[in-house]
PDB file of C-alpha atoms and ligand atoms in Angstrom:
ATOM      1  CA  UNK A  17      38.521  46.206  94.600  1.00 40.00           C
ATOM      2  CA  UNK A  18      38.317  50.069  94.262  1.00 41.00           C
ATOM      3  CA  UNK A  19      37.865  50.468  98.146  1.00 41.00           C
ATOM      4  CA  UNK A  20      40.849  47.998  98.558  1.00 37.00           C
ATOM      5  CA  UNK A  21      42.994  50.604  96.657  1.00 37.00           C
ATOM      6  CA  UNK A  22      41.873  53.436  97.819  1.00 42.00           C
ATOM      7  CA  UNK A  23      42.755  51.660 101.493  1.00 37.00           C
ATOM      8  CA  UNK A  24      46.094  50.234 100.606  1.00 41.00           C
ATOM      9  CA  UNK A  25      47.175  54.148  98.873  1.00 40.00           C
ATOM     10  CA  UNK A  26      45.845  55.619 102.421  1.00 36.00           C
ATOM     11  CA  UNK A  27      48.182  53.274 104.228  1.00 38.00           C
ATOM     12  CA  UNK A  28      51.300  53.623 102.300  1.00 39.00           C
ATOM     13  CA  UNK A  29      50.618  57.963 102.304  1.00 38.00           C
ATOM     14  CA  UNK A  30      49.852  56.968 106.196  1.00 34.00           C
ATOM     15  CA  UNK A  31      53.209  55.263 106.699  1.00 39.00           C
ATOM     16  CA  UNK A  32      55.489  58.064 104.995  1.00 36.00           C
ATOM     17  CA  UNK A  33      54.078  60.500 106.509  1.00 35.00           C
ATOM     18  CA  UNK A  34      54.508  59.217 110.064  1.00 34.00           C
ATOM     19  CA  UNK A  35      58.408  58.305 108.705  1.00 37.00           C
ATOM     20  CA  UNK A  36      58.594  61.835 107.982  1.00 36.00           C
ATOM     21  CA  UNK A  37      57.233  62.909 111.407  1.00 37.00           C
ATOM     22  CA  UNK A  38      59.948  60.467 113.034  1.00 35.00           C
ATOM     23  CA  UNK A  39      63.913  60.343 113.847  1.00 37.00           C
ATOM     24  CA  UNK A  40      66.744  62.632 112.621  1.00 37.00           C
ATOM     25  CA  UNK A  41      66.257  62.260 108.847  1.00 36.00           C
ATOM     26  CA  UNK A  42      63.538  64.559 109.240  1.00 37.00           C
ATOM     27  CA  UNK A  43      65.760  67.026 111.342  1.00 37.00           C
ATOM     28  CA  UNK A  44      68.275  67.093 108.287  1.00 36.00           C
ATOM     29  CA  UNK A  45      66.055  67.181 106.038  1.00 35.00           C
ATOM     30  CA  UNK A  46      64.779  70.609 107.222  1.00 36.00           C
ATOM     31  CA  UNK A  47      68.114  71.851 108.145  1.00 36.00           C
ATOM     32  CA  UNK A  48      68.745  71.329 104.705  1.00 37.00           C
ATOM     33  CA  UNK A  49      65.634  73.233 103.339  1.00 37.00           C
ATOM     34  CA  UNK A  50      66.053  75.882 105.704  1.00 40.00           C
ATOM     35  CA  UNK A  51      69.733  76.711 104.243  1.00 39.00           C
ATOM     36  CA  UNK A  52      69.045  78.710 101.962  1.00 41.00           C
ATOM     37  CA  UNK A  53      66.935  81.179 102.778  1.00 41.00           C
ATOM     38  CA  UNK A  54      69.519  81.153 106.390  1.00 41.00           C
ATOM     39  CA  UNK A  55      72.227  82.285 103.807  1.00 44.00           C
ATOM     40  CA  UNK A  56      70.528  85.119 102.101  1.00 43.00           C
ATOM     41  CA  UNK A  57      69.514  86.563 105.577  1.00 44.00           C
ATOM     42  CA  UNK A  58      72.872  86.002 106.486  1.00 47.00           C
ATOM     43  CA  UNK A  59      74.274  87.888 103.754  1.00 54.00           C
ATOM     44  CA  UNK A  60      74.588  91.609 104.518  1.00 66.00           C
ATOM     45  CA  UNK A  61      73.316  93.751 101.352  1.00 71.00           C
ATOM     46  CA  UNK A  62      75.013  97.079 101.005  1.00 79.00           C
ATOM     47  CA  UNK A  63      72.841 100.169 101.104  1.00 82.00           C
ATOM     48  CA  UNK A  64      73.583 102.344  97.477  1.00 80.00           C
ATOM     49  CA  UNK A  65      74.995 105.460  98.926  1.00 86.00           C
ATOM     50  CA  UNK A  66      77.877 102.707 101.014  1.00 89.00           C
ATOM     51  CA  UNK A  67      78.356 100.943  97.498  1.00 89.00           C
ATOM     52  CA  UNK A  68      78.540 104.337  96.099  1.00 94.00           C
ATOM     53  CA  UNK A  69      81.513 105.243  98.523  1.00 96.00           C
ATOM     54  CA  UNK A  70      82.971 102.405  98.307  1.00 97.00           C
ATOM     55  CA  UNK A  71      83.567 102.198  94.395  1.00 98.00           C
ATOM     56  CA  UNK A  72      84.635 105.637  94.915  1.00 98.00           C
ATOM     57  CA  UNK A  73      87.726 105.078  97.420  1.00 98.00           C
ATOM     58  CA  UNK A  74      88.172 101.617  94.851  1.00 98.00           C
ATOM     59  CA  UNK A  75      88.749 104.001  92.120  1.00 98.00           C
ATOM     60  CA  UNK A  76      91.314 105.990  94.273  1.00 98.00           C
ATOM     61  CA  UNK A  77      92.968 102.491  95.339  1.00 98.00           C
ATOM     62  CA  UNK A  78      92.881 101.404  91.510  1.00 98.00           C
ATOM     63  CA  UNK A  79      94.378 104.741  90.288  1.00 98.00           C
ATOM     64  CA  UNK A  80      97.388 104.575  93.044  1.00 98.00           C
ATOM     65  CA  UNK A  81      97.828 100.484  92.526  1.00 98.00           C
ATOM     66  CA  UNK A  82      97.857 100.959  88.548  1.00 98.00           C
ATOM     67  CA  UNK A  83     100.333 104.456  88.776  1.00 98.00           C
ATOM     68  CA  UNK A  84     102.816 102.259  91.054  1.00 98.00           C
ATOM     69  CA  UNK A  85     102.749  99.204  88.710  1.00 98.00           C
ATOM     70  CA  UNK A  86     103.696 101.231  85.816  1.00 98.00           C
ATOM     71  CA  UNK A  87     106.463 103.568  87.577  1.00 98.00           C
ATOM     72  CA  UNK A  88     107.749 100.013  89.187  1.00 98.00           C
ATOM     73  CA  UNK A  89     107.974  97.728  85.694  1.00 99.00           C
ATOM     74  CA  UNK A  90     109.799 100.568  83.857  1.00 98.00           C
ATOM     75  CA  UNK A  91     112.081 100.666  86.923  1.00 99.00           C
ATOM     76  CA  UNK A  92     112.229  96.910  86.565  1.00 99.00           C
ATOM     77  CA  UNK A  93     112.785  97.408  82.766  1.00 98.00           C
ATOM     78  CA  UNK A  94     116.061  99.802  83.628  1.00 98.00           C
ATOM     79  CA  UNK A  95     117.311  96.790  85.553  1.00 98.00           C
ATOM     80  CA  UNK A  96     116.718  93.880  83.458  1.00 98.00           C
ATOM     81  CA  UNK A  97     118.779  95.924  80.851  1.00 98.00           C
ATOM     82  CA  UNK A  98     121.742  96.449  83.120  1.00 98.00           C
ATOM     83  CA  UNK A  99     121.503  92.789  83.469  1.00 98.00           C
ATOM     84  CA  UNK A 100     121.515  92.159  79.753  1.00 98.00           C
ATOM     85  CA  UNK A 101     118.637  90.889  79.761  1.00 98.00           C
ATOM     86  CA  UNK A 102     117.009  92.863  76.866  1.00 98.00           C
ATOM     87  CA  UNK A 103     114.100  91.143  75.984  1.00 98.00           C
ATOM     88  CA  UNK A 104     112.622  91.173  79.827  1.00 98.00           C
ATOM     89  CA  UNK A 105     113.590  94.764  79.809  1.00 98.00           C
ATOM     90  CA  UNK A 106     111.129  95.573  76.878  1.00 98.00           C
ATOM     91  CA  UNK A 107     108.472  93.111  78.717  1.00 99.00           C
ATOM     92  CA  UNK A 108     108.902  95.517  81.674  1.00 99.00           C
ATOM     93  CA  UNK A 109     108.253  98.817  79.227  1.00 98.00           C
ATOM     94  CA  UNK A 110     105.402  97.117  77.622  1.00 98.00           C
ATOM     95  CA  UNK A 111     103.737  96.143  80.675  1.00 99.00           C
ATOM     96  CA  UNK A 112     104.343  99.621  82.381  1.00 98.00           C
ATOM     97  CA  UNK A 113     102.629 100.718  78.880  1.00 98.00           C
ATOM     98  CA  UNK A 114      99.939  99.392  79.750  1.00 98.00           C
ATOM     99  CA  UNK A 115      99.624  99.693  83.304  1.00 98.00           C
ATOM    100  CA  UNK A 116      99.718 103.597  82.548  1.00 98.00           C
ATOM    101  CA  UNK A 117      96.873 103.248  80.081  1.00 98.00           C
ATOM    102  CA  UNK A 118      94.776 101.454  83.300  1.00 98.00           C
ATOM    103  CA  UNK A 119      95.771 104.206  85.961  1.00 98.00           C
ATOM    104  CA  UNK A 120      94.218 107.035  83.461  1.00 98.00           C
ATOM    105  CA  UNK A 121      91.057 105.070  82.699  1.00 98.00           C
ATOM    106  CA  UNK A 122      90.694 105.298  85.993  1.00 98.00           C
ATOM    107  CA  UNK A 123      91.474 108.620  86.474  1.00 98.00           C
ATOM    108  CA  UNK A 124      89.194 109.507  83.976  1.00 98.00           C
ATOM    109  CA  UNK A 125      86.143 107.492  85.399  1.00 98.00           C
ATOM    110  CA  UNK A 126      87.271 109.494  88.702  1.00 98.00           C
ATOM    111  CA  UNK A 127      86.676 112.690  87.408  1.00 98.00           C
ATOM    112  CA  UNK A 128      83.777 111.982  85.169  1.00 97.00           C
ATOM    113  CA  UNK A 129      82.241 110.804  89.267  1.00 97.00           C
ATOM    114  CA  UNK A 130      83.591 113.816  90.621  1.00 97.00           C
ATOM    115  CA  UNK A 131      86.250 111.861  92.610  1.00 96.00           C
ATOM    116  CA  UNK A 132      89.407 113.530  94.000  1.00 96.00           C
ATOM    117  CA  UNK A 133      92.722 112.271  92.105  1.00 98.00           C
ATOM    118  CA  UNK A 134      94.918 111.053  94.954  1.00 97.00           C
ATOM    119  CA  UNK A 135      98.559 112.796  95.048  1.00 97.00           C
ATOM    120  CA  UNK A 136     101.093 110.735  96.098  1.00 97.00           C
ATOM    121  CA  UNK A 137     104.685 109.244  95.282  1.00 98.00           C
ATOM    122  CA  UNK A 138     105.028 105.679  94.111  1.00 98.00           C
ATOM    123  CA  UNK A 139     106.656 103.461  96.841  1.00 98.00           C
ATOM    124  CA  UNK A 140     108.521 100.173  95.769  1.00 98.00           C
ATOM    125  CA  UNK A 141     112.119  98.158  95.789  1.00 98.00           C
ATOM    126  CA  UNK A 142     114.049  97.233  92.602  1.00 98.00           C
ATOM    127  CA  UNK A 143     115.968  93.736  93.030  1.00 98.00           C
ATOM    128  CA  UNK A 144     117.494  91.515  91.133  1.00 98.00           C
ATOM    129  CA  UNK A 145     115.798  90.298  87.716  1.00 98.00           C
ATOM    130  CA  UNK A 146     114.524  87.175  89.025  1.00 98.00           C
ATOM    131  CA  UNK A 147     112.693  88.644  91.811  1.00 98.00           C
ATOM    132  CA  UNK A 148     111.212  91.151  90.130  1.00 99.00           C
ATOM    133  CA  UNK A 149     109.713  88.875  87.758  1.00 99.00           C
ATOM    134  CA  UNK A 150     108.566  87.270  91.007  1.00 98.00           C
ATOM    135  CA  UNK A 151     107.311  90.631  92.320  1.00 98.00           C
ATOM    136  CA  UNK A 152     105.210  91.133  89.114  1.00 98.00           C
ATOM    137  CA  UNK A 153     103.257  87.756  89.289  1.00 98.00           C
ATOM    138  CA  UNK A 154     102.407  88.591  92.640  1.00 98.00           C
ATOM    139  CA  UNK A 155     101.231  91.603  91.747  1.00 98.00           C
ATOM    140  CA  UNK A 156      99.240  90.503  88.755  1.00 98.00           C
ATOM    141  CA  UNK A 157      98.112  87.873  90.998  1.00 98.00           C
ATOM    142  CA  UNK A 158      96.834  90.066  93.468  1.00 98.00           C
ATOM    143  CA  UNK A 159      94.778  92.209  90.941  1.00 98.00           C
ATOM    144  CA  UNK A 160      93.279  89.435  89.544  1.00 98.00           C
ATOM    145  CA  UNK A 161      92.444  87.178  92.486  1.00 98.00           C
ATOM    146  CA  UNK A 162      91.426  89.633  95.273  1.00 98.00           C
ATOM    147  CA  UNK A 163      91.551  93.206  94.430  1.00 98.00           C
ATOM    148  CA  UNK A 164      89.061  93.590  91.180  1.00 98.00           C
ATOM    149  CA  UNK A 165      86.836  90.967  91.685  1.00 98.00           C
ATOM    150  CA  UNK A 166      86.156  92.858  95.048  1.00 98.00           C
ATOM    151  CA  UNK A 167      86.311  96.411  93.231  1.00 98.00           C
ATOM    152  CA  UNK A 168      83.897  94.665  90.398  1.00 98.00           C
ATOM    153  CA  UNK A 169      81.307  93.691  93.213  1.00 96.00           C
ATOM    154  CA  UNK A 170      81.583  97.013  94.825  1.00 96.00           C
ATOM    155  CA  UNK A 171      81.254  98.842  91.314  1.00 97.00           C
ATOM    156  CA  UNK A 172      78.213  96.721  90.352  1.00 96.00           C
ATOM    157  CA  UNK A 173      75.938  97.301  93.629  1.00 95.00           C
ATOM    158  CA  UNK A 174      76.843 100.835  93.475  1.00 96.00           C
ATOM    159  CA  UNK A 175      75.755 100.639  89.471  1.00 96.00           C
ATOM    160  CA  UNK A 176      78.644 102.388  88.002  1.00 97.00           C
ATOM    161  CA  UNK A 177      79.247 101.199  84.981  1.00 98.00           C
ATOM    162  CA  UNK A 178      82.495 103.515  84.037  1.00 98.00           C
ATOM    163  CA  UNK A 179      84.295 102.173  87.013  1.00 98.00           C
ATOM    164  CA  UNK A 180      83.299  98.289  86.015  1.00 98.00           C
ATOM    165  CA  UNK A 181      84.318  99.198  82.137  1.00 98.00           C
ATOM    166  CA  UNK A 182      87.872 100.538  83.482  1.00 98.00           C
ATOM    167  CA  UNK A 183      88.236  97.690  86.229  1.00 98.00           C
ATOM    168  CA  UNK A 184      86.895  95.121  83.853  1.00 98.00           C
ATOM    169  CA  UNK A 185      89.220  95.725  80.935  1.00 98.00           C
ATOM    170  CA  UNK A 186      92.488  96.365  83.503  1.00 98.00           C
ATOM    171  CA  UNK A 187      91.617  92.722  85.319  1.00 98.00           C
ATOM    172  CA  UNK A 188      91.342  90.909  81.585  1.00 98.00           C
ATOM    173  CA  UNK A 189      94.404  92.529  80.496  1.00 98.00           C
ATOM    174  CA  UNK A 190      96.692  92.056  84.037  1.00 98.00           C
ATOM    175  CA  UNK A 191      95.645  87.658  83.152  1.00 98.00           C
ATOM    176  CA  UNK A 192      97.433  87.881  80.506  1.00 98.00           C
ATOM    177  CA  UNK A 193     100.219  90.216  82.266  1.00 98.00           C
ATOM    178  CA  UNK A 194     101.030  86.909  84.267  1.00 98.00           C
ATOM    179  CA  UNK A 195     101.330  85.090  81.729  1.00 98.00           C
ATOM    180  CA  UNK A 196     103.686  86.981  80.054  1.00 98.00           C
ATOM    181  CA  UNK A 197     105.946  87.084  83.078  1.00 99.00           C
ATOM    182  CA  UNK A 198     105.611  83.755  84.114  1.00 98.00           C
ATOM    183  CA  UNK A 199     107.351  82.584  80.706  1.00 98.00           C
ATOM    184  CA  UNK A 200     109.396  85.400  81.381  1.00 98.00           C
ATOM    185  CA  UNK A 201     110.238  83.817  84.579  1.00 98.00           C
ATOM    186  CA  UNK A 202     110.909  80.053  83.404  1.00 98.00           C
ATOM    187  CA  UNK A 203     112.606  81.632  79.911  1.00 98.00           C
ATOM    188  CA  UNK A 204     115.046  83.661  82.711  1.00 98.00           C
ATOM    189  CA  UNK A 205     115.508  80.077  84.507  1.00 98.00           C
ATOM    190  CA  UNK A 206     116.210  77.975  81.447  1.00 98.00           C
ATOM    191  CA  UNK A 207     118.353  80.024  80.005  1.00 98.00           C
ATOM    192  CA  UNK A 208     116.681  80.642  77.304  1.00 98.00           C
ATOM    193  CA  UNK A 209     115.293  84.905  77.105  1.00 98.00           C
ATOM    194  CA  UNK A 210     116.844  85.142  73.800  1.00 98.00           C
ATOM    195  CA  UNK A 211     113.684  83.078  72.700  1.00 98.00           C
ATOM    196  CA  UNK A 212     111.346  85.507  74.339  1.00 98.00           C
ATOM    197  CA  UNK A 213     109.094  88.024  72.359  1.00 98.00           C
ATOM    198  CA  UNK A 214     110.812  91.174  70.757  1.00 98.00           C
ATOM    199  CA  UNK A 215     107.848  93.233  70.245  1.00 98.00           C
ATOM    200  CA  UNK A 216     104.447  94.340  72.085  1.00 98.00           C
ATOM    201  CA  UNK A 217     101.677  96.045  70.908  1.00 98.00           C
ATOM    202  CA  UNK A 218      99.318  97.677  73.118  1.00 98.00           C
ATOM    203  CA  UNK A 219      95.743  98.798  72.354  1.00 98.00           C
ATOM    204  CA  UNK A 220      95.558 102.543  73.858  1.00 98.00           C
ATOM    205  CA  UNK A 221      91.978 101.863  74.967  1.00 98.00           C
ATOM    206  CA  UNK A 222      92.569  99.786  77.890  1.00 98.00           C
ATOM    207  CA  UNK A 223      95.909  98.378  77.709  1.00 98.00           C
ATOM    208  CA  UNK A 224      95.512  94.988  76.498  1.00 98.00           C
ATOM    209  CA  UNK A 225      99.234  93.484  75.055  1.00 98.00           C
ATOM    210  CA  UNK A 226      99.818  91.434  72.579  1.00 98.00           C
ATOM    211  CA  UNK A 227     103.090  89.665  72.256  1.00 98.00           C
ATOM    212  CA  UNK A 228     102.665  89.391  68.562  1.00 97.00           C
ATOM    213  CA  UNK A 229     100.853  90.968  65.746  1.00 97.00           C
ATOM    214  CA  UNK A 230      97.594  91.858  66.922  1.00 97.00           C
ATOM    215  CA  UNK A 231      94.174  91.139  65.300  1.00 98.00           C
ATOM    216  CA  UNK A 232      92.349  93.853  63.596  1.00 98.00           C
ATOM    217  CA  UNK A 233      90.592  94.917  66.678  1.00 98.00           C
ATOM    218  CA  UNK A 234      91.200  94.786  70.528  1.00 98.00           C
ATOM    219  CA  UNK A 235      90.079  91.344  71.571  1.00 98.00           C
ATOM    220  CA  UNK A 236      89.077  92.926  74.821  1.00 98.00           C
ATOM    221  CA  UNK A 237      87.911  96.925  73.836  1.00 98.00           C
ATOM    222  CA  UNK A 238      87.385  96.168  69.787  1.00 98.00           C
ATOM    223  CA  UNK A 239      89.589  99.256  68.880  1.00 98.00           C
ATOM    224  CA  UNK A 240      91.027  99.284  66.119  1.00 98.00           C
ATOM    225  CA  UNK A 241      94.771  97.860  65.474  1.00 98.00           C
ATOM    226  CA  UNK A 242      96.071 100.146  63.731  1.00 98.00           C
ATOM    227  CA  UNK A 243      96.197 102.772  66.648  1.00 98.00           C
ATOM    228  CA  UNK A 244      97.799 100.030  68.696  1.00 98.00           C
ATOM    229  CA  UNK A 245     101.187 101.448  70.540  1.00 98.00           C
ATOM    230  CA  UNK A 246     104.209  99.127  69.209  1.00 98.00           C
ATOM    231  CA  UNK A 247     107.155  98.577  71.768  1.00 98.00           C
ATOM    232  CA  UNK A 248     110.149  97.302  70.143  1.00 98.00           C
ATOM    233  CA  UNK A 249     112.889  99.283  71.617  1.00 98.00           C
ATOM    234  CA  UNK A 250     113.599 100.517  75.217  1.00 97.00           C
TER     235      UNK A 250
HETATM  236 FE1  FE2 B  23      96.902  97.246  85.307  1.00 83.84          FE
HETATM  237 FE1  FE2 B  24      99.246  94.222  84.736  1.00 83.84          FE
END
């Protein structure tokens, strides 16, 4: 009976591994193995000193993105209050608050690296309300989706942890920048701004805004409320 076994188990191991020998499921099967080890030859690792550069000319690119924001929403702000619109106007000022607070983290983290400071004039069009309420979504957008999850990558291979602290707390706080103006946006199209927050504090460490009264510390940097900035007037 033993033998019988043992000669029954040898056929069956037999017959797979001729299946397995046999036809395109074995093909697939190690196309699929091969995969991964295709992709992480595939994927080009960038040497330190490149990483290094490139979180360096990031910085620069933060620092002029972040000094353009802020000069742009308090332009913005100007122009919602010609439009009576008051309570976009201080969103604008808050926002540009905070965008400031981003530009000199990064300026600091530029000259702590020994980076230059780029001079240069901020370039950008003021238009109606609406559409700059459409501009600044983009814009937040833009940080978010593309632009510091790139610089974050960069900043990591490179290892420099300043420029991931100041690119990680201006990407957390430009989420809930959209926000913000989204409502703005659909508050603006319902007729309803009136409704919209009438103060905003922001935390001087990196810029995050609160539409109401903040918690004791920063939910993003842990500093302390009570040196929070509060905007409640243009
Ligand atoms: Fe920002
Ligand atoms: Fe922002």
């Amino acid at each position: 009976m033993k033998n019988l076994f043992s000669l029954s188990a040898l056929a069956i191991i037999l017959s797979i591994l001729t299946a397995c020998n046999t036809g395109n499921g074995n093909n697939s099967k190690n196309a699929k193995l091969q995969t991964p080890a295709a992709k992480v030859s595939d994927e080009k690792q960038m040497a330190p000193e490149e990483a290094k550069e490139k979180t360096m000319s990031d910085l620069q690119e933060a620092f002029k993105g972040e000094t353009t924001a802020s000069a742009k929403y308090a332009a913005y702000s100007k122009k919602a209050e010609e439009e009576g619109l008051h309570n976009i106007a201080l969103l604008f000022k808050a926002v540009s608050t905070a965008e400031k607070m981003h530009a000199n983290n990064h300026k600091s983290v530029m000259t702590e690296y020994g980076v230059a400071i780029p001079e240069f004039t901020p370039e950008f069009t003021v238009k109606s309300t609406a559409e700059n309420l459409q501009d600044a979504i983009d814009g937040e957008s833009y940080e978010i989706d593309t632009m510091y999850p790139e610089f974050l990558k960069d900043a990591g291979n490179s290892k420099s942890q300043l420029a991931q602290i100041s690119f990680n707390y201006a990407v957390e706080v430009e989420k809930k920048h959209k926000v913000m103006y989204t409502n703005a946006l659909a508050a603006l199209n319902n007729n309803s701004v009136q409704e919209l927050p009438k103060a905003y504090y922001i935390c001087p460490t990196c810029g995050n805004t609160y539409d109401q009264t903040p918690p004791e510390r920063c939910g993003i940097s842990m500093t302390s409320s009570e040196r929070f900035i509060k905007i409640n007037s243009l």
